[in-house]
Amino acid sequence: MMKPGAGEEDVQVLVERPYSHENRRPPDHHPVPRQGQQLIRARPYYRRWSPWLVSAATVACVALFLVTMYVNDCPKHNSNCAAGFLGRFAFQPLKENPLLGPSSATLVKMGALHVYKVVHGRQGWRLITCMWLHAGVVHLLINMLCLVFIGIRLEQEFGFARIGLVYLISGFGGSLMSALFIRSSVVSVGASGALFGLIGSMLSELITNWSLYANKAAALASLVLVIAVNLALGILPHVDNFAHIGGLVSGFLLGFVFLVRPQFAWLDHQRMVAAAAAAAAASGGAPPPPPPAGAAGGAVKRKHKTYQYVLWAAAAVLLVVGFAVATVLLFRGYNANEHCSWCRYLSCVPTKRWKCDSSPT
């Protein structure tokens, strides 16, 4: 699968001259390159960013989990701690937290999403801090593996700035939707909303850069299948599927804004201009006129196609309006469950084997 760069790519230029006694020229003669006399071939090198942001986010989540376990100090408050040999870092009893982690009270103390405290305590910062906390070792391990698997490739292709914005804004979007739907007494933590945002951005990146991809149908089917399976798992208890859905929708819209790629024709023209300028500089002559775009010398192609601009504008408007409306509704105490009786089944479907009254992660 071949994909172009994001617009700030480096370009390596390989200049080949047919050499013979007949085409020797005096040192002060610098002809304009012409097809058949000089072959200028641009070999694109798409910048590969170092994925330090993903590494930093992983380290931060692990460090905060260790701090949370230190603050939890299970042996001080409970005599039935799991893995008691860990001392202060021992886990809460498995009946209380089967994910091998701290108590809900400790998570709230560390910044977990607690709707009552967000709305009535004016602690809006919890919408951000909750995405850096995890309910247990199992929860942390799953999320960090997903972050490394998904995030590294995206950061290598698009850089830390854009992927960082997608990650953080998607996490905030997931927290917003979760806060609008979960009960005020429920505690929610985890980076899953941000991770679903990365997955959603992959889907929109494929759509907005559709003409640049090979094997489009296979790539689209794979992404849709991954999203469907993960959302289906969200109906299990202890899972905050509202955060997943909110993060997914946010990331999907953000992908149209941040992950747009230039068209091949525009990139080819830029490389030809750079190659011609490099050839002139190497020979010491004046830069030749820019080569025409396209083999037939047609007009210069635009950097992006019309549909990419349309998707960019529509996604940007939906993001701004959606986040503004959701934030206002949240701090006015709006409870979405009162206006959507079936929405609770998007996060948990009760069965004979489990109930849906536990705190999600």
PDB file of C-alpha atoms in Angstrom, residues 66-284:
ATOM      1  CA  LEU A  66       2.119   3.022  40.246  1.00  0.00           C
ATOM      2  CA  VAL A  67       1.437   6.294  42.050  1.00  0.00           C
ATOM      3  CA  THR A  68      -2.239   5.341  42.331  1.00  0.00           C
ATOM      4  CA  MET A  69      -1.362   1.976  43.858  1.00  0.00           C
ATOM      5  CA  TYR A  70       1.009   3.685  46.296  1.00  0.00           C
ATOM      6  CA  VAL A  71      -1.741   6.077  47.365  1.00  0.00           C
ATOM      7  CA  ASN A  72      -4.242   3.208  47.582  1.00  0.00           C
ATOM      8  CA  ASP A  73      -2.192   1.291  50.186  1.00  0.00           C
ATOM      9  CA  CYS A  74      -4.614  -1.636  50.404  1.00  0.00           C
ATOM     10  CA  PRO A  75      -3.034  -3.356  53.466  1.00  0.00           C
ATOM     11  CA  LYS A  76      -3.709  -0.252  55.532  1.00  0.00           C
ATOM     12  CA  HIS A  77      -7.459  -0.459  54.941  1.00  0.00           C
ATOM     13  CA  ASN A  78      -8.143  -4.111  54.135  1.00  0.00           C
ATOM     14  CA  SER A  79      -6.849  -7.446  55.365  1.00  0.00           C
ATOM     15  CA  ASN A  80      -7.888  -9.428  52.273  1.00  0.00           C
ATOM     16  CA  CYS A  81      -5.740  -7.702  49.667  1.00  0.00           C
ATOM     17  CA  ALA A  82      -4.735  -9.611  46.546  1.00  0.00           C
ATOM     18  CA  ALA A  83      -0.990 -10.169  46.068  1.00  0.00           C
ATOM     19  CA  GLY A  84      -0.272  -9.081  49.622  1.00  0.00           C
ATOM     20  CA  PHE A  85       3.448  -9.754  49.133  1.00  0.00           C
ATOM     21  CA  LEU A  86       3.572  -6.493  47.160  1.00  0.00           C
ATOM     22  CA  GLY A  87       3.074  -4.616  50.398  1.00  0.00           C
ATOM     23  CA  ARG A  88       1.765  -1.101  49.875  1.00  0.00           C
ATOM     24  CA  PHE A  89       1.252  -1.873  46.175  1.00  0.00           C
ATOM     25  CA  ALA A  90      -1.057  -4.839  46.860  1.00  0.00           C
ATOM     26  CA  PHE A  91      -4.359  -4.937  44.968  1.00  0.00           C
ATOM     27  CA  GLN A  92      -7.867  -4.589  46.316  1.00  0.00           C
ATOM     28  CA  PRO A  93      -9.738  -7.888  46.918  1.00  0.00           C
ATOM     29  CA  LEU A  94     -10.716  -9.499  43.626  1.00  0.00           C
ATOM     30  CA  LYS A  95     -14.409  -9.338  44.514  1.00  0.00           C
ATOM     31  CA  GLU A  96     -14.081  -5.570  44.709  1.00  0.00           C
ATOM     32  CA  ASN A  97     -11.777  -5.069  41.725  1.00  0.00           C
ATOM     33  CA  PRO A  98     -11.219  -8.106  39.463  1.00  0.00           C
ATOM     34  CA  LEU A  99      -8.838  -6.091  37.262  1.00  0.00           C
ATOM     35  CA  LEU A 100      -6.070  -6.125  39.901  1.00  0.00           C
ATOM     36  CA  GLY A 101      -6.088  -2.498  40.888  1.00  0.00           C
ATOM     37  CA  PRO A 102      -7.036   0.118  43.488  1.00  0.00           C
ATOM     38  CA  SER A 103     -10.365   1.012  45.045  1.00  0.00           C
ATOM     39  CA  SER A 104     -12.894   3.329  43.439  1.00  0.00           C
ATOM     40  CA  ALA A 105     -12.310   5.847  46.222  1.00  0.00           C
ATOM     41  CA  THR A 106      -8.620   6.026  45.367  1.00  0.00           C
ATOM     42  CA  LEU A 107      -9.371   6.484  41.684  1.00  0.00           C
ATOM     43  CA  VAL A 108     -11.706   9.368  42.518  1.00  0.00           C
ATOM     44  CA  LYS A 109      -8.987  10.902  44.672  1.00  0.00           C
ATOM     45  CA  MET A 110      -6.530  10.645  41.772  1.00  0.00           C
ATOM     46  CA  GLY A 111      -8.855  12.302  39.238  1.00  0.00           C
ATOM     47  CA  ALA A 112     -11.284   9.698  37.898  1.00  0.00           C
ATOM     48  CA  LEU A 113     -14.416  10.794  36.047  1.00  0.00           C
ATOM     49  CA  HIS A 114     -17.146  11.281  38.622  1.00  0.00           C
ATOM     50  CA  VAL A 115     -20.112  13.110  37.113  1.00  0.00           C
ATOM     51  CA  TYR A 116     -21.398  14.560  40.379  1.00  0.00           C
ATOM     52  CA  LYS A 117     -18.018  16.108  41.155  1.00  0.00           C
ATOM     53  CA  VAL A 118     -17.661  17.388  37.592  1.00  0.00           C
ATOM     54  CA  VAL A 119     -21.089  19.034  37.472  1.00  0.00           C
ATOM     55  CA  HIS A 120     -21.746  20.100  41.044  1.00  0.00           C
ATOM     56  CA  GLY A 121     -18.154  20.326  42.249  1.00  0.00           C
ATOM     57  CA  ARG A 122     -17.064  22.216  39.119  1.00  0.00           C
ATOM     58  CA  GLN A 123     -14.167  19.802  38.655  1.00  0.00           C
ATOM     59  CA  GLY A 124     -14.128  19.808  34.875  1.00  0.00           C
ATOM     60  CA  TRP A 125     -10.464  18.817  34.846  1.00  0.00           C
ATOM     61  CA  ARG A 126     -11.595  15.262  35.556  1.00  0.00           C
ATOM     62  CA  LEU A 127     -12.686  15.023  31.913  1.00  0.00           C
ATOM     63  CA  ILE A 128      -8.967  15.061  31.042  1.00  0.00           C
ATOM     64  CA  THR A 129      -7.294  13.373  34.012  1.00  0.00           C
ATOM     65  CA  CYS A 130      -9.517  10.285  33.872  1.00  0.00           C
ATOM     66  CA  MET A 131      -7.967   9.226  30.563  1.00  0.00           C
ATOM     67  CA  TRP A 132      -4.553   8.840  32.214  1.00  0.00           C
ATOM     68  CA  LEU A 133      -5.781   6.554  35.007  1.00  0.00           C
ATOM     69  CA  HIS A 134      -6.518   2.831  34.865  1.00  0.00           C
ATOM     70  CA  ALA A 135      -8.595   0.540  37.032  1.00  0.00           C
ATOM     71  CA  GLY A 136      -6.074  -2.283  37.231  1.00  0.00           C
ATOM     72  CA  VAL A 137      -3.122  -4.131  35.760  1.00  0.00           C
ATOM     73  CA  VAL A 138      -5.336  -5.941  33.243  1.00  0.00           C
ATOM     74  CA  HIS A 139      -6.943  -2.679  32.136  1.00  0.00           C
ATOM     75  CA  LEU A 140      -3.564  -0.932  31.866  1.00  0.00           C
ATOM     76  CA  LEU A 141      -1.908  -3.760  29.948  1.00  0.00           C
ATOM     77  CA  ILE A 142      -4.676  -4.005  27.343  1.00  0.00           C
ATOM     78  CA  ASN A 143      -4.797  -0.254  26.731  1.00  0.00           C
ATOM     79  CA  MET A 144      -1.030   0.203  26.514  1.00  0.00           C
ATOM     80  CA  LEU A 145      -0.654  -2.677  24.062  1.00  0.00           C
ATOM     81  CA  CYS A 146      -3.372  -1.126  21.901  1.00  0.00           C
ATOM     82  CA  LEU A 147      -1.731   2.297  22.137  1.00  0.00           C
ATOM     83  CA  VAL A 148       1.624   0.937  21.009  1.00  0.00           C
ATOM     84  CA  PHE A 149       0.094  -1.167  18.238  1.00  0.00           C
ATOM     85  CA  ILE A 150      -2.072   1.637  16.831  1.00  0.00           C
ATOM     86  CA  GLY A 151      -0.281   4.800  17.875  1.00  0.00           C
ATOM     87  CA  ILE A 152       3.256   4.089  16.718  1.00  0.00           C
ATOM     88  CA  ARG A 153       2.308   3.640  13.065  1.00  0.00           C
ATOM     89  CA  LEU A 154       0.133   6.749  13.072  1.00  0.00           C
ATOM     90  CA  GLU A 155       2.773   8.875  14.780  1.00  0.00           C
ATOM     91  CA  GLN A 156       5.460   7.678  12.378  1.00  0.00           C
ATOM     92  CA  GLU A 157       3.325   8.751   9.427  1.00  0.00           C
ATOM     93  CA  PHE A 158       1.741  11.980  10.697  1.00  0.00           C
ATOM     94  CA  GLY A 159       3.987  13.199  13.501  1.00  0.00           C
ATOM     95  CA  PHE A 160       3.521  13.772  17.201  1.00  0.00           C
ATOM     96  CA  ALA A 161       1.649  17.092  16.924  1.00  0.00           C
ATOM     97  CA  ARG A 162      -1.301  15.870  14.885  1.00  0.00           C
ATOM     98  CA  ILE A 163      -1.575  12.449  16.515  1.00  0.00           C
ATOM     99  CA  GLY A 164      -1.207  14.051  19.935  1.00  0.00           C
ATOM    100  CA  LEU A 165      -4.124  16.375  19.198  1.00  0.00           C
ATOM    101  CA  VAL A 166      -6.249  13.493  17.915  1.00  0.00           C
ATOM    102  CA  TYR A 167      -5.434  11.448  21.025  1.00  0.00           C
ATOM    103  CA  LEU A 168      -6.147  14.197  23.566  1.00  0.00           C
ATOM    104  CA  ILE A 169      -9.250  15.659  21.916  1.00  0.00           C
ATOM    105  CA  SER A 170     -10.711  12.194  21.326  1.00  0.00           C
ATOM    106  CA  GLY A 171     -10.127  11.319  24.962  1.00  0.00           C
ATOM    107  CA  PHE A 172     -11.930  14.503  25.990  1.00  0.00           C
ATOM    108  CA  GLY A 173     -14.784  13.698  23.607  1.00  0.00           C
ATOM    109  CA  GLY A 174     -15.098  10.227  25.082  1.00  0.00           C
ATOM    110  CA  SER A 175     -15.210  11.674  28.593  1.00  0.00           C
ATOM    111  CA  LEU A 176     -17.899  14.158  27.569  1.00  0.00           C
ATOM    112  CA  MET A 177     -20.188  11.492  26.161  1.00  0.00           C
ATOM    113  CA  SER A 178     -19.546   9.219  29.111  1.00  0.00           C
ATOM    114  CA  ALA A 179     -20.413  12.007  31.548  1.00  0.00           C
ATOM    115  CA  LEU A 180     -23.682  12.696  29.733  1.00  0.00           C
ATOM    116  CA  PHE A 181     -24.844   9.086  29.956  1.00  0.00           C
ATOM    117  CA  ILE A 182     -23.361   7.326  32.997  1.00  0.00           C
ATOM    118  CA  ARG A 183     -24.962   7.723  36.400  1.00  0.00           C
ATOM    119  CA  SER A 184     -23.642  10.420  38.713  1.00  0.00           C
ATOM    120  CA  SER A 185     -22.380   7.873  41.251  1.00  0.00           C
ATOM    121  CA  VAL A 186     -20.385   5.816  38.748  1.00  0.00           C
ATOM    122  CA  VAL A 187     -16.607   6.134  38.434  1.00  0.00           C
ATOM    123  CA  SER A 188     -14.943   5.871  35.023  1.00  0.00           C
ATOM    124  CA  VAL A 189     -11.254   5.821  34.057  1.00  0.00           C
ATOM    125  CA  GLY A 190      -9.100   4.722  31.149  1.00  0.00           C
ATOM    126  CA  ALA A 191      -7.515   5.734  27.846  1.00  0.00           C
ATOM    127  CA  SER A 192      -9.984   3.698  25.792  1.00  0.00           C
ATOM    128  CA  GLY A 193     -11.815   6.770  24.494  1.00  0.00           C
ATOM    129  CA  ALA A 194      -8.563   8.216  23.165  1.00  0.00           C
ATOM    130  CA  LEU A 195      -7.612   4.861  21.643  1.00  0.00           C
ATOM    131  CA  PHE A 196     -10.965   4.593  19.883  1.00  0.00           C
ATOM    132  CA  GLY A 197     -10.288   8.093  18.622  1.00  0.00           C
ATOM    133  CA  LEU A 198      -7.104   6.870  16.948  1.00  0.00           C
ATOM    134  CA  ILE A 199      -9.047   4.020  15.349  1.00  0.00           C
ATOM    135  CA  GLY A 200     -11.722   6.435  14.161  1.00  0.00           C
ATOM    136  CA  SER A 201      -9.069   8.717  12.679  1.00  0.00           C
ATOM    137  CA  MET A 202      -7.667   5.780  10.724  1.00  0.00           C
ATOM    138  CA  LEU A 203     -11.086   5.266   9.159  1.00  0.00           C
ATOM    139  CA  SER A 204     -11.544   8.919   8.187  1.00  0.00           C
ATOM    140  CA  GLU A 205      -7.951   9.101   6.947  1.00  0.00           C
ATOM    141  CA  LEU A 206      -8.717   6.241   4.586  1.00  0.00           C
ATOM    142  CA  ILE A 207     -11.875   7.981   3.367  1.00  0.00           C
ATOM    143  CA  THR A 208     -10.424  11.450   2.854  1.00  0.00           C
ATOM    144  CA  ASN A 209      -7.312  10.049   1.143  1.00  0.00           C
ATOM    145  CA  TRP A 210      -9.324   7.465  -0.779  1.00  0.00           C
ATOM    146  CA  SER A 211      -7.776   8.162  -4.180  1.00  0.00           C
ATOM    147  CA  LEU A 212      -4.260   7.583  -2.821  1.00  0.00           C
ATOM    148  CA  TYR A 213      -4.827   4.062  -1.541  1.00  0.00           C
ATOM    149  CA  ALA A 214      -4.506   0.685  -3.155  1.00  0.00           C
ATOM    150  CA  ASN A 215      -6.678  -2.195  -1.895  1.00  0.00           C
ATOM    151  CA  LYS A 216      -9.249   0.298  -0.605  1.00  0.00           C
ATOM    152  CA  ALA A 217     -12.042  -2.202  -0.061  1.00  0.00           C
ATOM    153  CA  ALA A 218      -9.865  -4.573   1.967  1.00  0.00           C
ATOM    154  CA  ALA A 219      -8.543  -1.767   4.161  1.00  0.00           C
ATOM    155  CA  LEU A 220     -12.034  -0.385   4.751  1.00  0.00           C
ATOM    156  CA  ALA A 221     -13.481  -3.810   5.564  1.00  0.00           C
ATOM    157  CA  SER A 222     -10.672  -4.519   8.036  1.00  0.00           C
ATOM    158  CA  LEU A 223     -11.163  -1.231   9.874  1.00  0.00           C
ATOM    159  CA  VAL A 224     -14.940  -1.596  10.042  1.00  0.00           C
ATOM    160  CA  LEU A 225     -14.564  -5.137  11.397  1.00  0.00           C
ATOM    161  CA  VAL A 226     -12.111  -4.014  14.096  1.00  0.00           C
ATOM    162  CA  ILE A 227     -14.427  -1.188  15.148  1.00  0.00           C
ATOM    163  CA  ALA A 228     -17.499  -3.439  15.209  1.00  0.00           C
ATOM    164  CA  VAL A 229     -15.798  -6.115  17.321  1.00  0.00           C
ATOM    165  CA  ASN A 230     -14.477  -3.595  19.848  1.00  0.00           C
ATOM    166  CA  LEU A 231     -17.821  -1.848  20.179  1.00  0.00           C
ATOM    167  CA  ALA A 232     -19.522  -5.218  20.639  1.00  0.00           C
ATOM    168  CA  LEU A 233     -17.153  -6.005  23.506  1.00  0.00           C
ATOM    169  CA  GLY A 234     -18.241  -2.729  25.059  1.00  0.00           C
ATOM    170  CA  ILE A 235     -21.650  -4.110  26.003  1.00  0.00           C
ATOM    171  CA  LEU A 236     -19.987  -6.251  28.675  1.00  0.00           C
ATOM    172  CA  PRO A 237     -20.108  -5.055  32.300  1.00  0.00           C
ATOM    173  CA  HIS A 238     -17.256  -2.955  33.744  1.00  0.00           C
ATOM    174  CA  VAL A 239     -16.785  -1.316  30.319  1.00  0.00           C
ATOM    175  CA  ASP A 240     -17.642   2.314  29.564  1.00  0.00           C
ATOM    176  CA  ASN A 241     -18.785   1.957  25.973  1.00  0.00           C
ATOM    177  CA  PHE A 242     -20.061   5.535  25.943  1.00  0.00           C
ATOM    178  CA  ALA A 243     -16.452   6.701  26.228  1.00  0.00           C
ATOM    179  CA  HIS A 244     -15.578   4.375  23.353  1.00  0.00           C
ATOM    180  CA  ILE A 245     -18.360   5.748  21.147  1.00  0.00           C
ATOM    181  CA  GLY A 246     -17.591   9.369  22.007  1.00  0.00           C
ATOM    182  CA  GLY A 247     -13.890   8.877  21.342  1.00  0.00           C
ATOM    183  CA  LEU A 248     -14.581   7.034  18.095  1.00  0.00           C
ATOM    184  CA  VAL A 249     -16.852   9.765  16.727  1.00  0.00           C
ATOM    185  CA  SER A 250     -14.432  12.500  17.819  1.00  0.00           C
ATOM    186  CA  GLY A 251     -11.454  10.752  16.246  1.00  0.00           C
ATOM    187  CA  PHE A 252     -13.398  10.075  13.066  1.00  0.00           C
ATOM    188  CA  LEU A 253     -14.108  13.793  12.633  1.00  0.00           C
ATOM    189  CA  LEU A 254     -10.589  14.797  13.684  1.00  0.00           C
ATOM    190  CA  GLY A 255      -9.095  12.545  11.015  1.00  0.00           C
ATOM    191  CA  PHE A 256     -10.757  14.641   8.306  1.00  0.00           C
ATOM    192  CA  VAL A 257      -9.185  17.757   9.832  1.00  0.00           C
ATOM    193  CA  PHE A 258      -5.655  16.649  10.723  1.00  0.00           C
ATOM    194  CA  LEU A 259      -4.820  13.643   8.541  1.00  0.00           C
ATOM    195  CA  VAL A 260      -5.420  14.988   5.029  1.00  0.00           C
ATOM    196  CA  ARG A 261      -2.695  14.062   2.534  1.00  0.00           C
ATOM    197  CA  PRO A 262      -1.639  15.973  -0.616  1.00  0.00           C
ATOM    198  CA  GLN A 263      -2.540  14.452  -3.969  1.00  0.00           C
ATOM    199  CA  PHE A 264       0.054  12.538  -5.965  1.00  0.00           C
ATOM    200  CA  ALA A 265      -0.077  14.945  -8.919  1.00  0.00           C
ATOM    201  CA  TRP A 266       0.744  17.917  -6.689  1.00  0.00           C
ATOM    202  CA  LEU A 267       3.580  16.018  -5.007  1.00  0.00           C
ATOM    203  CA  ASP A 268       4.980  14.972  -8.380  1.00  0.00           C
ATOM    204  CA  HIS A 269       5.007  18.582  -9.547  1.00  0.00           C
ATOM    205  CA  GLN A 270       6.769  19.711  -6.364  1.00  0.00           C
ATOM    206  CA  ARG A 271       9.401  17.012  -6.802  1.00  0.00           C
ATOM    207  CA  MET A 272       9.991  17.972 -10.414  1.00  0.00           C
ATOM    208  CA  VAL A 273      10.499  21.607  -9.417  1.00  0.00           C
ATOM    209  CA  ALA A 274      12.901  20.581  -6.649  1.00  0.00           C
ATOM    210  CA  ALA A 275      14.770  18.243  -8.984  1.00  0.00           C
ATOM    211  CA  ALA A 276      15.182  20.909 -11.661  1.00  0.00           C
ATOM    212  CA  ALA A 277      16.383  23.456  -9.103  1.00  0.00           C
ATOM    213  CA  ALA A 278      18.856  20.971  -7.640  1.00  0.00           C
ATOM    214  CA  ALA A 279      20.197  20.151 -11.092  1.00  0.00           C
ATOM    215  CA  ALA A 280      20.727  23.834 -11.854  1.00  0.00           C
ATOM    216  CA  ALA A 281      22.420  24.423  -8.509  1.00  0.00           C
ATOM    217  CA  ALA A 282      24.736  21.483  -9.063  1.00  0.00           C
ATOM    218  CA  SER A 283      25.808  22.842 -12.457  1.00  0.00           C
ATOM    219  CA  GLY A 284      26.160  26.407 -11.174  1.00  0.00           C
TER     220      GLY A 284
END
